[in-house]
Short mmCIF file of C-alpha atoms and ligand atoms in Angstrom, two decimals:
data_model
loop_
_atom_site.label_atom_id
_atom_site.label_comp_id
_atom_site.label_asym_id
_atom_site.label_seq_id
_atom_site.Cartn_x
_atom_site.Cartn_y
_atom_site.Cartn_z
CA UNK B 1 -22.51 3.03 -21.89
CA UNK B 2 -20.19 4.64 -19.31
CA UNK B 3 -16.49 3.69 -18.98
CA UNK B 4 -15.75 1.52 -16.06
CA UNK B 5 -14.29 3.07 -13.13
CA UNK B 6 -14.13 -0.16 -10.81
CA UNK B 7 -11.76 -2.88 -11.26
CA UNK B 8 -12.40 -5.85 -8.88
CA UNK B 9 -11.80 -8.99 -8.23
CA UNK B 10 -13.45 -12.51 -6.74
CA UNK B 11 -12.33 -13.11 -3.43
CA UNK B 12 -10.82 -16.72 -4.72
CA UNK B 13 -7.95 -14.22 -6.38
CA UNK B 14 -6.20 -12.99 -3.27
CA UNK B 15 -2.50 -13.77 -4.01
CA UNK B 16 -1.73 -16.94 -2.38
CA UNK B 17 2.18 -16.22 -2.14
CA UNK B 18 3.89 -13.08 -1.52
CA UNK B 19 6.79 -11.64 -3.77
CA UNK B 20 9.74 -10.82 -2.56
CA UNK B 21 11.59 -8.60 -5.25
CA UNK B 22 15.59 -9.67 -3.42
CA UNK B 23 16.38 -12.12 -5.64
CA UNK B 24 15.18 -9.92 -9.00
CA UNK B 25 17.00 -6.93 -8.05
CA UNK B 26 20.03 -8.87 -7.66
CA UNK B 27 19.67 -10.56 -11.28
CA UNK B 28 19.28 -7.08 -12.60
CA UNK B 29 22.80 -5.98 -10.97
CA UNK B 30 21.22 -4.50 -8.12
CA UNK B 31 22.66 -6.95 -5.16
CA UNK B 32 20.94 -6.07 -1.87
CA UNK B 33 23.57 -4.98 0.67
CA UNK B 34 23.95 -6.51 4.24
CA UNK B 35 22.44 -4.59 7.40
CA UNK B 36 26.14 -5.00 9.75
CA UNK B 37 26.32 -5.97 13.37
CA UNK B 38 27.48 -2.07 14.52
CA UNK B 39 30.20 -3.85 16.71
CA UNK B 40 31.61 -6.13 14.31
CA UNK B 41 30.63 -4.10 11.17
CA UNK B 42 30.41 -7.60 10.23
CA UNK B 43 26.74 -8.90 8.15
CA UNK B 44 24.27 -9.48 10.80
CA UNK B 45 23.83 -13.25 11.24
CA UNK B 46 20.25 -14.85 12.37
CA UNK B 47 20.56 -15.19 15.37
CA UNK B 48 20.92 -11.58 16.58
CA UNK B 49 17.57 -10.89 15.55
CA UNK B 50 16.21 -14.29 17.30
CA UNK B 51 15.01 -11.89 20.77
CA UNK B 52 13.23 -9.62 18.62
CA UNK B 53 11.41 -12.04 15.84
CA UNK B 54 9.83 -15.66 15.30
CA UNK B 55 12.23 -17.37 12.91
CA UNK B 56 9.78 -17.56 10.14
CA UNK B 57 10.22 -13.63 9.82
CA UNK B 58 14.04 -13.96 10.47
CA UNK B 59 14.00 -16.65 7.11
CA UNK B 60 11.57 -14.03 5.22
CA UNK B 61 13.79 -11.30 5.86
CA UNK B 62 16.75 -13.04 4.02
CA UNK B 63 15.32 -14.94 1.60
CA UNK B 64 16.45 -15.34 -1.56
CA UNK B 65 13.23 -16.92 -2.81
CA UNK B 66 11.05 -14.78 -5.31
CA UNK B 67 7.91 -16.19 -3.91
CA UNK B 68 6.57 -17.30 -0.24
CA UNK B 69 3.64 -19.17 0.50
CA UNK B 70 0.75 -16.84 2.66
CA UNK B 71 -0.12 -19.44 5.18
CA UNK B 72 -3.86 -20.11 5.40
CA UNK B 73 -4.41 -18.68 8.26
CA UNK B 74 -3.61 -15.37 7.58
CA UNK B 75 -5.34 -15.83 3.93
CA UNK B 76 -8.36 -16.41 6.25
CA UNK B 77 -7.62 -12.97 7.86
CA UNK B 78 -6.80 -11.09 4.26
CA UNK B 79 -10.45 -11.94 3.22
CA UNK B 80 -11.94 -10.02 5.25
CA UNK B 81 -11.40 -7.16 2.71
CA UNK B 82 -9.17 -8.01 0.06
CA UNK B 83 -8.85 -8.01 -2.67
CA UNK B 84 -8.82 -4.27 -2.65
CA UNK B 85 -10.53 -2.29 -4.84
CA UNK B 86 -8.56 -0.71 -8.18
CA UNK B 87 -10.54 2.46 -8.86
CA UNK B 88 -9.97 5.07 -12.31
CA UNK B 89 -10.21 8.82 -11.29
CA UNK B 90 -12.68 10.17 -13.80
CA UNK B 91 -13.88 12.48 -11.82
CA UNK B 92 -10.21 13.86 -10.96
CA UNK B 93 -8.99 13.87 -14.61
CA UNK B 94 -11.71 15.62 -15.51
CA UNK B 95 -11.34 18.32 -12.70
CA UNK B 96 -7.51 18.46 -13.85
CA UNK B 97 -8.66 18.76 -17.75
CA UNK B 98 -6.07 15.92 -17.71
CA UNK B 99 -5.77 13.09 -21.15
CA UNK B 100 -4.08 11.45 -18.62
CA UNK B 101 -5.96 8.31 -17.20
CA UNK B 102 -5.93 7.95 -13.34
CA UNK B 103 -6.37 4.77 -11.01
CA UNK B 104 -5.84 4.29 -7.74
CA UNK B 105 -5.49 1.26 -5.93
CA UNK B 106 -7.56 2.01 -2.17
CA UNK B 107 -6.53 -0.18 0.83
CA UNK B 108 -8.17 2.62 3.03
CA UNK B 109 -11.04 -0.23 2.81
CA UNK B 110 -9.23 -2.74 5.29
CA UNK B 111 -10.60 -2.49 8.58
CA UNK B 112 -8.11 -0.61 10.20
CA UNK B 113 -7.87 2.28 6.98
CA UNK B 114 -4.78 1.73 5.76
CA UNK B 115 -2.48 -1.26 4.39
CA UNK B 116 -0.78 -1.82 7.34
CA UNK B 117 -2.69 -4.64 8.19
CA UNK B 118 -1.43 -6.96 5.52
CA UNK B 119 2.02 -7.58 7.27
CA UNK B 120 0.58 -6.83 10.91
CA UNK B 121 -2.04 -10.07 10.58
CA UNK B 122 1.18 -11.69 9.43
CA UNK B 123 3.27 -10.85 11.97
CA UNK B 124 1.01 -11.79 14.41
CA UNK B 125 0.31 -15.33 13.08
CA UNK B 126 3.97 -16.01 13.18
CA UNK B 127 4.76 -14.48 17.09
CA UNK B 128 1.64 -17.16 17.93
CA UNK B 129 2.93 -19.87 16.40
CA UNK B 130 6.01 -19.84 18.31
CA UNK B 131 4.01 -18.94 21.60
CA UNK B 132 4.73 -15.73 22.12
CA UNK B 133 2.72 -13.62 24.82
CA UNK B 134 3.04 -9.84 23.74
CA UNK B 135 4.44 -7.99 21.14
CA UNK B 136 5.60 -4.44 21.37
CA UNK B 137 5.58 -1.96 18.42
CA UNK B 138 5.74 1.89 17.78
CA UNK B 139 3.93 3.59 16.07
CA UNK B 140 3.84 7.12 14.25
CA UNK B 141 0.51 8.29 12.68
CA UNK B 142 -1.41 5.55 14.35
CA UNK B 143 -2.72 3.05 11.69
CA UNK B 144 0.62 0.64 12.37
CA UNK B 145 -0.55 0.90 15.86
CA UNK B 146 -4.15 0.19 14.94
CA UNK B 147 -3.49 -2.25 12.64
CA UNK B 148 -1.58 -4.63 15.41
CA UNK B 149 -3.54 -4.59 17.68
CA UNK B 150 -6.42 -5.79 15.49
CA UNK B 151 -4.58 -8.51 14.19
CA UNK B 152 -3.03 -9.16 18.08
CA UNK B 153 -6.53 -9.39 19.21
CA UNK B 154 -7.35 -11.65 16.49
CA UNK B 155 -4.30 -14.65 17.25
CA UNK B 156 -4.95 -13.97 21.06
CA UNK B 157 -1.54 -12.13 21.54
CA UNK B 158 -1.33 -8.90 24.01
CA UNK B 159 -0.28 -5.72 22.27
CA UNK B 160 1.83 -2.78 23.48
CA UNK B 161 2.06 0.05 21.42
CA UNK B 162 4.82 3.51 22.19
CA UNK B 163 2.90 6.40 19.86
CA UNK B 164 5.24 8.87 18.94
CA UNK B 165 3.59 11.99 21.18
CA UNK B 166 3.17 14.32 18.60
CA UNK B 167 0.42 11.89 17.19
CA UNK B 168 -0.70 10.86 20.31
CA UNK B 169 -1.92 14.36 21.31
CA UNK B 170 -3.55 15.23 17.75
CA UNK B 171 -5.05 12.13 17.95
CA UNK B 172 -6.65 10.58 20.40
CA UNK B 173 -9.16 8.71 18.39
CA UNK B 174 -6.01 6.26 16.86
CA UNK B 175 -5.64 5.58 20.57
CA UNK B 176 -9.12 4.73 21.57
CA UNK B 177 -9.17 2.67 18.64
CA UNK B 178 -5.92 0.60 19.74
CA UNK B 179 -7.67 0.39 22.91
CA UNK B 180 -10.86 -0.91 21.66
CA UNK B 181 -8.82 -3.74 20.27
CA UNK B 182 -6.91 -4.40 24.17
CA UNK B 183 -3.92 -2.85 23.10
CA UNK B 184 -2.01 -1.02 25.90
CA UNK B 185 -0.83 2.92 24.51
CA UNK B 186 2.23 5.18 25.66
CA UNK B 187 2.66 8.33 24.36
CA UNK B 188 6.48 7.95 23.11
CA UNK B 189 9.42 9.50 24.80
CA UNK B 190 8.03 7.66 28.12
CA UNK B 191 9.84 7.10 31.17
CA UNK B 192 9.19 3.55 31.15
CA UNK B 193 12.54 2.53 29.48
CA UNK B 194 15.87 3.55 29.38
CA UNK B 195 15.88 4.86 25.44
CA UNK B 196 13.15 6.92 26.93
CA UNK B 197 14.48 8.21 29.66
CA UNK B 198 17.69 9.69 28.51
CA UNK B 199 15.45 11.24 25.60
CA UNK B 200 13.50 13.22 28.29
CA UNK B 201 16.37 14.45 30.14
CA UNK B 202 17.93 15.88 26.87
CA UNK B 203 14.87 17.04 25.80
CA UNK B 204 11.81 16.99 28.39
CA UNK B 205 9.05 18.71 25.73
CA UNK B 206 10.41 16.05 22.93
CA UNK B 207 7.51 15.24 20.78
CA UNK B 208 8.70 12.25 19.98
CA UNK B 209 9.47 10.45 16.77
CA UNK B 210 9.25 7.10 15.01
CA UNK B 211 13.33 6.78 15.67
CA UNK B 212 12.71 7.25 19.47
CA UNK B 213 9.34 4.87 19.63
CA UNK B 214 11.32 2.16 18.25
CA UNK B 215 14.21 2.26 20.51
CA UNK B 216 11.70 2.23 23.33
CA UNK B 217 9.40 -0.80 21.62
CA UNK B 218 12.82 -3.31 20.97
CA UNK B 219 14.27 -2.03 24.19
CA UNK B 220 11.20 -3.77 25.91
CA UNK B 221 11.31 -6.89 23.76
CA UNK B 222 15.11 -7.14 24.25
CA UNK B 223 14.56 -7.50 28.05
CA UNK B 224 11.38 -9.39 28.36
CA UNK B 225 11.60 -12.49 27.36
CA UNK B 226 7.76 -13.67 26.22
CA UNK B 227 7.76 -10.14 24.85
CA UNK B 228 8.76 -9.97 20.96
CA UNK B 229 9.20 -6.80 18.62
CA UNK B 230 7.22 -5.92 15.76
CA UNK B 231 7.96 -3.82 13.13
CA UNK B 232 5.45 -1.70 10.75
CA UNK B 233 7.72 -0.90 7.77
CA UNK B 234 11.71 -0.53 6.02
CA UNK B 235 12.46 -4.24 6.68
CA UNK B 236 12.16 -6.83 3.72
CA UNK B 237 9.97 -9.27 5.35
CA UNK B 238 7.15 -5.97 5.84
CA UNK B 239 8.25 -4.75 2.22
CA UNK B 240 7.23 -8.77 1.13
CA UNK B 241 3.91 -9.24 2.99
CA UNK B 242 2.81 -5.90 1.38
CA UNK B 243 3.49 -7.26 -2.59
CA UNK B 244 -0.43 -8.27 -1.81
CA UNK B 245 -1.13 -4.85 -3.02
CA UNK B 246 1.05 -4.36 -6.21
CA UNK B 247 -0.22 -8.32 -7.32
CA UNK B 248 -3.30 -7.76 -6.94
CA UNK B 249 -3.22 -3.80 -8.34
CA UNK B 250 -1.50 -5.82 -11.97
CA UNK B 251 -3.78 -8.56 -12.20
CA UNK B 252 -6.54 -5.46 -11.91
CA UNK B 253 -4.79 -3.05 -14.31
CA UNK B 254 -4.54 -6.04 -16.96
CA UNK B 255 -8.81 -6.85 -16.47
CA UNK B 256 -8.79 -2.77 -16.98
CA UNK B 257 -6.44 -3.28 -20.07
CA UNK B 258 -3.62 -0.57 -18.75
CA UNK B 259 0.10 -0.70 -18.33
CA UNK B 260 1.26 2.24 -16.16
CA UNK B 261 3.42 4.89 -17.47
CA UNK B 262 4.16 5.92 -13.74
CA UNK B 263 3.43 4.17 -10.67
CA UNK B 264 3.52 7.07 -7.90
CA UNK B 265 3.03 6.40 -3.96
CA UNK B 266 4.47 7.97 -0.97
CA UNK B 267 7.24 6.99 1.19
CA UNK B 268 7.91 6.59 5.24
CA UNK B 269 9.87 3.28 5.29
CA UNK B 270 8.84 2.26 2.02
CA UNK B 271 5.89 -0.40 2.81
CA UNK B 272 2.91 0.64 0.96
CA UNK B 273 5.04 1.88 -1.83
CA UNK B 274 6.92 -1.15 -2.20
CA UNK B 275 4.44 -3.50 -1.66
CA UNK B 276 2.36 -1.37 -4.94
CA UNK B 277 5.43 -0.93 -6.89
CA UNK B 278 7.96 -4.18 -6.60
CA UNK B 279 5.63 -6.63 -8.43
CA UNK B 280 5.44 -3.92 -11.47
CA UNK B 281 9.09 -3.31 -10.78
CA UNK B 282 10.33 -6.85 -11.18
CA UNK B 283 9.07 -6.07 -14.89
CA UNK B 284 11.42 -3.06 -15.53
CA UNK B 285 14.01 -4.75 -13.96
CA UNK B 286 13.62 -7.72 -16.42
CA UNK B 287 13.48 -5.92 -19.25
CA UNK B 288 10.03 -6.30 -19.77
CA UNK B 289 8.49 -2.71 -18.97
CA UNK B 290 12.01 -0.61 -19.59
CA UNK B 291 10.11 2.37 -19.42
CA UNK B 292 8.00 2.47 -16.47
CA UNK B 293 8.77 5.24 -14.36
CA UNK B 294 8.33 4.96 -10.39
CA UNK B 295 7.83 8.10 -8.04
CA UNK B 296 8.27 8.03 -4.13
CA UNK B 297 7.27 10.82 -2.83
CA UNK B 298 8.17 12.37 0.89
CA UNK B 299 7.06 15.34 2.85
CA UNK B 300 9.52 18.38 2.62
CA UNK B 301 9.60 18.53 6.33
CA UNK B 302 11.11 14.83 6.38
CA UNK B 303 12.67 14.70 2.80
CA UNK B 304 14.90 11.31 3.34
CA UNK B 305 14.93 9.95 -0.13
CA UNK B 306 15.46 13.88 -1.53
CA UNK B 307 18.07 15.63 0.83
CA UNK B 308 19.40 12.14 3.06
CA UNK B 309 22.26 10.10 2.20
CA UNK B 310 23.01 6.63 1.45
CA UNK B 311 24.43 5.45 4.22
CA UNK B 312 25.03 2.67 6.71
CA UNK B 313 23.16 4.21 9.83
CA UNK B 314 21.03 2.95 12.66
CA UNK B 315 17.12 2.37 12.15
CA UNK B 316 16.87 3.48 15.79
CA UNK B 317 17.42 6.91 18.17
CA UNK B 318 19.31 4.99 20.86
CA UNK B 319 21.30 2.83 18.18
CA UNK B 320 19.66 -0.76 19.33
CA UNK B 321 19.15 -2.14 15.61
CA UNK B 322 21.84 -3.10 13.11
CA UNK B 323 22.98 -0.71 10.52
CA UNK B 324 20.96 -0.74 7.77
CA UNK B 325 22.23 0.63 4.68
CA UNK B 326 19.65 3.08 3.22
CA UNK B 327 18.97 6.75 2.31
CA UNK B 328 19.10 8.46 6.23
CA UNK B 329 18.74 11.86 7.47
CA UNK B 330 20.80 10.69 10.41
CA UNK B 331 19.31 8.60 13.42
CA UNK B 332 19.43 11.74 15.52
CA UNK B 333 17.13 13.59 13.31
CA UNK B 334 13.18 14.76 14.86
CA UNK B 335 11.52 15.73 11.64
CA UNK B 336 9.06 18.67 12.78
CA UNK B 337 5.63 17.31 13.94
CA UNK B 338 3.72 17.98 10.33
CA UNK B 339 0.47 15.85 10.35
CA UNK B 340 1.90 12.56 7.89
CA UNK B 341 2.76 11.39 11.26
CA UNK B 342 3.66 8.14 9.02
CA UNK B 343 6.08 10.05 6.97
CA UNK B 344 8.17 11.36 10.38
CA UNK B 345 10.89 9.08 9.50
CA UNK B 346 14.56 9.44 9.40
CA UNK B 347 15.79 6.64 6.94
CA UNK B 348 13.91 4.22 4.67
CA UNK B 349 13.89 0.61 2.94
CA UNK B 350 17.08 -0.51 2.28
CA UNK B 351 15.69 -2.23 -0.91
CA UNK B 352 13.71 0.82 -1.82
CA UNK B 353 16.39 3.23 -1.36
CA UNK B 354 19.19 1.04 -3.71
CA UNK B 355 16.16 1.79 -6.13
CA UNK B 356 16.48 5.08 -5.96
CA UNK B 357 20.17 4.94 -5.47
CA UNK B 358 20.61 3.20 -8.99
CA UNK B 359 18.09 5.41 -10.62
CA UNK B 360 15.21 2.97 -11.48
CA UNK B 361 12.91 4.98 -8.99
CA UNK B 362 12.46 9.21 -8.62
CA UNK B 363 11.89 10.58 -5.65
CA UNK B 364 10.38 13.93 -4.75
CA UNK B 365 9.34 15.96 -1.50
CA UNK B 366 6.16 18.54 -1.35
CA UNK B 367 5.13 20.97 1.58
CA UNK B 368 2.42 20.45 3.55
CA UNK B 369 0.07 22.72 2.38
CA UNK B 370 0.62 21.53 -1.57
CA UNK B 371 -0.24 17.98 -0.38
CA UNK B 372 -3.91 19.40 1.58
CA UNK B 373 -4.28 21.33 -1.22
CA UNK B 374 -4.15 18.05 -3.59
CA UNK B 375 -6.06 15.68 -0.91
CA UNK B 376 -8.76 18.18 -0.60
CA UNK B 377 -9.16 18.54 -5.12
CA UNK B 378 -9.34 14.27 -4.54
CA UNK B 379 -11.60 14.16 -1.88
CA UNK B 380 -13.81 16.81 -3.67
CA UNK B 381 -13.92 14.78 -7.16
CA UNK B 382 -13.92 11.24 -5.91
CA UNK B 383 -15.57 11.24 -2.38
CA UNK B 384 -12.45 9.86 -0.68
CA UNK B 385 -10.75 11.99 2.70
CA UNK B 386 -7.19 10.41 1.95
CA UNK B 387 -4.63 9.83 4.83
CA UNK B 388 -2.28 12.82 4.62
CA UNK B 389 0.70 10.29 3.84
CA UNK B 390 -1.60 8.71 1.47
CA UNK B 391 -2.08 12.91 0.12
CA UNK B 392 1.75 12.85 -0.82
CA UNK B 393 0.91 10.30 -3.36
CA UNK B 394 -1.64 12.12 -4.93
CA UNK B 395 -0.04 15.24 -5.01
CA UNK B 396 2.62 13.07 -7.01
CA UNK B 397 0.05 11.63 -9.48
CA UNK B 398 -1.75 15.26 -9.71
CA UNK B 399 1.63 17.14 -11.23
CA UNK B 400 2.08 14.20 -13.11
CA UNK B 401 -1.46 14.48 -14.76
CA UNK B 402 -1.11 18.26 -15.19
CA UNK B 403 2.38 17.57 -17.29
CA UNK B 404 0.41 15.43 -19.40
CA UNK B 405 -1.58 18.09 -20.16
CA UNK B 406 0.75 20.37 -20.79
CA UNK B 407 2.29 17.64 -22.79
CA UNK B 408 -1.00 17.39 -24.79
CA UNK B 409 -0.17 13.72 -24.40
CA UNK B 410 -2.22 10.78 -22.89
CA UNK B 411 -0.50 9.04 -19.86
CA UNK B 412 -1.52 6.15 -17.47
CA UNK B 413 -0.80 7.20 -13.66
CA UNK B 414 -1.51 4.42 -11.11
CA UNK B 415 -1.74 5.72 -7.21
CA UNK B 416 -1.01 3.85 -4.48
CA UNK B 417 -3.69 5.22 -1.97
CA UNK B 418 -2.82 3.79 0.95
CA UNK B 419 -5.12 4.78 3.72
CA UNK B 420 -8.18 7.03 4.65
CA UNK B 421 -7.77 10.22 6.64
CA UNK B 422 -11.15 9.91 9.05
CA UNK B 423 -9.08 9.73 12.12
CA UNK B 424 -7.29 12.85 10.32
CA UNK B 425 -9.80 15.70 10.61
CA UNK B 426 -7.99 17.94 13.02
CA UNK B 427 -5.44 17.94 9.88
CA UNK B 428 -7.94 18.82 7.59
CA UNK B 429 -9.59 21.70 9.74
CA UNK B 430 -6.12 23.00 10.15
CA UNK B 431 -5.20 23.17 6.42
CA UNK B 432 -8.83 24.50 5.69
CA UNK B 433 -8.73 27.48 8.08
CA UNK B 434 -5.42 28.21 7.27
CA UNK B 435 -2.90 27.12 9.93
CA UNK B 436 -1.23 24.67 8.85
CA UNK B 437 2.32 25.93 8.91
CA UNK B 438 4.75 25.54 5.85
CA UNK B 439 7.19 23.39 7.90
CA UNK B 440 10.67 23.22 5.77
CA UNK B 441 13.32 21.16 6.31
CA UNK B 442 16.45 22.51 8.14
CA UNK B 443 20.10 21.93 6.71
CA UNK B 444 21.51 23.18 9.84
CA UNK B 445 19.75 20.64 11.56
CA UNK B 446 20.14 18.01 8.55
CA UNK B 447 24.06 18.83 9.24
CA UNK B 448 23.95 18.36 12.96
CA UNK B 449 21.99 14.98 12.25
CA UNK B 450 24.43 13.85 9.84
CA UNK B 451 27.02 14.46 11.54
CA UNK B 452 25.97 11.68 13.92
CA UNK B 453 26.15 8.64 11.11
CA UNK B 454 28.47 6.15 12.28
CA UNK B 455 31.60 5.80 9.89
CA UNK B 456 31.41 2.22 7.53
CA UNK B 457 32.17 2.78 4.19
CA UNK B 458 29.66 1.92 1.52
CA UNK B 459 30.62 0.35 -1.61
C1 PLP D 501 -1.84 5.65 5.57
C2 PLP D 501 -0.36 5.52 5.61
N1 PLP D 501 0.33 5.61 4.46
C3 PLP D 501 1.67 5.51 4.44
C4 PLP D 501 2.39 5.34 5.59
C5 PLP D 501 3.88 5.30 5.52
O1 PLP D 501 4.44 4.07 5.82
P1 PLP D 501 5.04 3.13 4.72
O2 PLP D 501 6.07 3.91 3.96
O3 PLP D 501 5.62 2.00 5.47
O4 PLP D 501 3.93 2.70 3.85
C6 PLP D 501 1.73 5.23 6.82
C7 PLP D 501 2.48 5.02 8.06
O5 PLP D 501 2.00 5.05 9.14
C8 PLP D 501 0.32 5.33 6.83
O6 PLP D 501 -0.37 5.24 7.96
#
């Protein structure tokens, strides 16, 4: 008989609390460090963030509890496709000639293709229970975008998404698709807010960024008051809804009876990646699985965890959130408009980039055209058109399996595949005819950016 390739499991194991990896990090002697008030420099208390989120998030994001209760309400939501599936790659090892063993944990099978809807269904049921009218979001490649306003329609809650313009022009399906859903769609800089404006006059043919759509998203929450924020990565509370993926991926790699050697996913603000890694990191950083390696990867054009610095900086363009302490290439910085809109990102998780910081994750940053290159081998050998963030990963896992082989030694490589690519094909005809350009990242302009980083010393 065949070897499996298809891990699943009953719908009655969806995890029924979410881990939050805080309080395990700090046990191992990696204390989380405070996000300051950029007045004060003091830690940001509670109550700042009360205009922008429900309380229940505000509690998440501080909490020193390992585990949180999912309320019922959103596990009602969750089943509507999880658990995921846990796939192994045959067909990809054996186009790679790899002893390596491959799996890849898919949430391109939620209904918006990606993961982003297990914290945006959450969000949502928190901003209704409080009574909240709208919520306002950016969004970069699209599927945060799509994602809320699925899970807006869903608790009754009006949606109003600012899409970074690059994506908003190569993509006009992502909009439609918000659309369907109610949503309302601006292509971000607009000259609807102020954060906006003063974008435009600096720069009138900006093409936006993730930086600049989020100034322009709390900017509207700040001043409306039935309006709250929502955010689609980097924070802990997004970082805890998404440990859905990493419990479920261990409970599925144990019925497959594998440990991973490497756990390899990519990186914009460090959702998907921490949601698949933290549950299997809590085991290295308890001693149980010392040797389990963990690899971020990051597009070259946008290479924050390889080239940024740990830093307190803003999470914002127009300097409207706290300072978050976390690998930055400067809030100033427009990465070039490469097509892992998703990955367009100047800084990252605070929690995920102490990880890096202290060395228990790697980190590594490929050009465009080596990450088509990869997603086009995958999609060839397993049937699967993979998000072009999603691609980063697997070009990860691929040079991974191809050191095994050069190795001559067997390895166990678990993918975090976070999304498909279907609303992705101008991408794809690009790469395949040859024009996608080899975008690199800019020192000069890595300088300038830097340069910008409000002084607070780090310890
Ligand atoms: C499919 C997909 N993967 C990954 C990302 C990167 O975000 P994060 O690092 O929060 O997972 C995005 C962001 O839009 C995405 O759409």
């Amino acid at each position: 008989m065949s070897e499996p390739t298809r891990f699943d499991l009953p719908s009655n194991r969806i995890p029924t609390a979410w881990q939050n990896l805080l309080p395990v990090m700090a046990q191992a002697g990696v204390p989380p460090l405070p996000p300051l008030h950029p007045g004060t420099r003091e830690p940001v208390t509670p109550d700042l963030l009360a205009p922008l989120f429900p309380e229940a998030l505000i509690l998440q994001e501080v909490s020193t509890d390992e585990w949180i209760d999912v309320p019922g309400e959103v596990l009602d939501v969750y089943r509507l496709w999880r658990p995921s599936p846990l796939h192994r790659a045959t067909r990809l090892e054996r186009a790679l000639d790899t002893p390596a063993r491959i799996y890849f944990k898919y949430e391109g099978v939620s209904p918006a293709g990606s993961h982003k809807p297990n914290t945006a269904v959450a969000q949502a049921f928190y901003n209704k229970q409080v009574g909240v009218r709208r919520i306002s979001t950016e969004t970069g490649a699209g599927q945060w975008g799509s994602s809320l306003a699925m899970a807006c329609s869903f608790f009754d809650l009006e949606c109003l998404v600012f899409m970074v313009k690059a994506s908003y022009e190569q993509k006009p399906y992502r909009r439609i698709f918000m659309e369907t859903f109610g949503a309302e769609v601006r292509p971000s800089p607009t000259s609807t807010t102020n954060a906006g404006k003063s974008i435009l006059e600096a720069h009138p043919d900006s093409t936006g960024s993730l930086g600049i759509a989020i100034s322009e998203a709390i900017e509207i929450a700040a001043t409306d008051g039935d309006t709250n924020y929502s955010i689609g990565s980097c924070l802990n509370h997004v970082l805890l809804h998404q440990s859905v993926i990493g419990l479920e991926a261990k409970e599925q790699m144990e019925v497959a009876g594998e440990v991973p050697d490497v756990v390899v996913g990519c990186v914009g603000g460090g959702s998907n990646y921490g949601g698949l890694a933290y549950p299997f990191m809590a085991g290295r950083l308890r001693g149980e699985t010392p040797d389990m390696r963990f690899l971020a990867t990051e597009p070259a054009a946008c290479p924050t965890l390889t080239k940024g610095r740990f830093a307190y900086d803003f999470g914002d363009t127009a300097q409207l959130t706290p300072l978050l302490p976390m690998y930055t290439l400067g809030h100033d910085f427009v990465p070039a408009p490469v097509h892992a809109g998703g990955l367009r990102y100047h800084g990252d998780s605070p929690s995920l980039s102490l990880l890096v910081r202290s060395g228990h994750m790697e980190a590594a940053a490929y050009t465009q055209n080596e990450v088509f290159e990869a997603a086009v081998l995958f999609a060839k050998a397993q049937g699967i058109v993979p998000a072009p963030e999603s691609a980063h990963a697997i070009r990860g896992a691929i040079n991974e399996a191809i050191a095994a082989r050069e190795a001559g030694r067997e390895r166990v490589i678990l993918i975090g595949l976070s999304g498909h690519g279907h609303f992705d094909m101008q991408a794809y005809d690009d790469y395949l005819n040859g024009r996608l350009p080899e975008v690199e990242f800019d020192p000069a302009d890595q300088e300038a950016a830097l340069a910008g980083l409000p002084d607070v010393p780090i310890a």
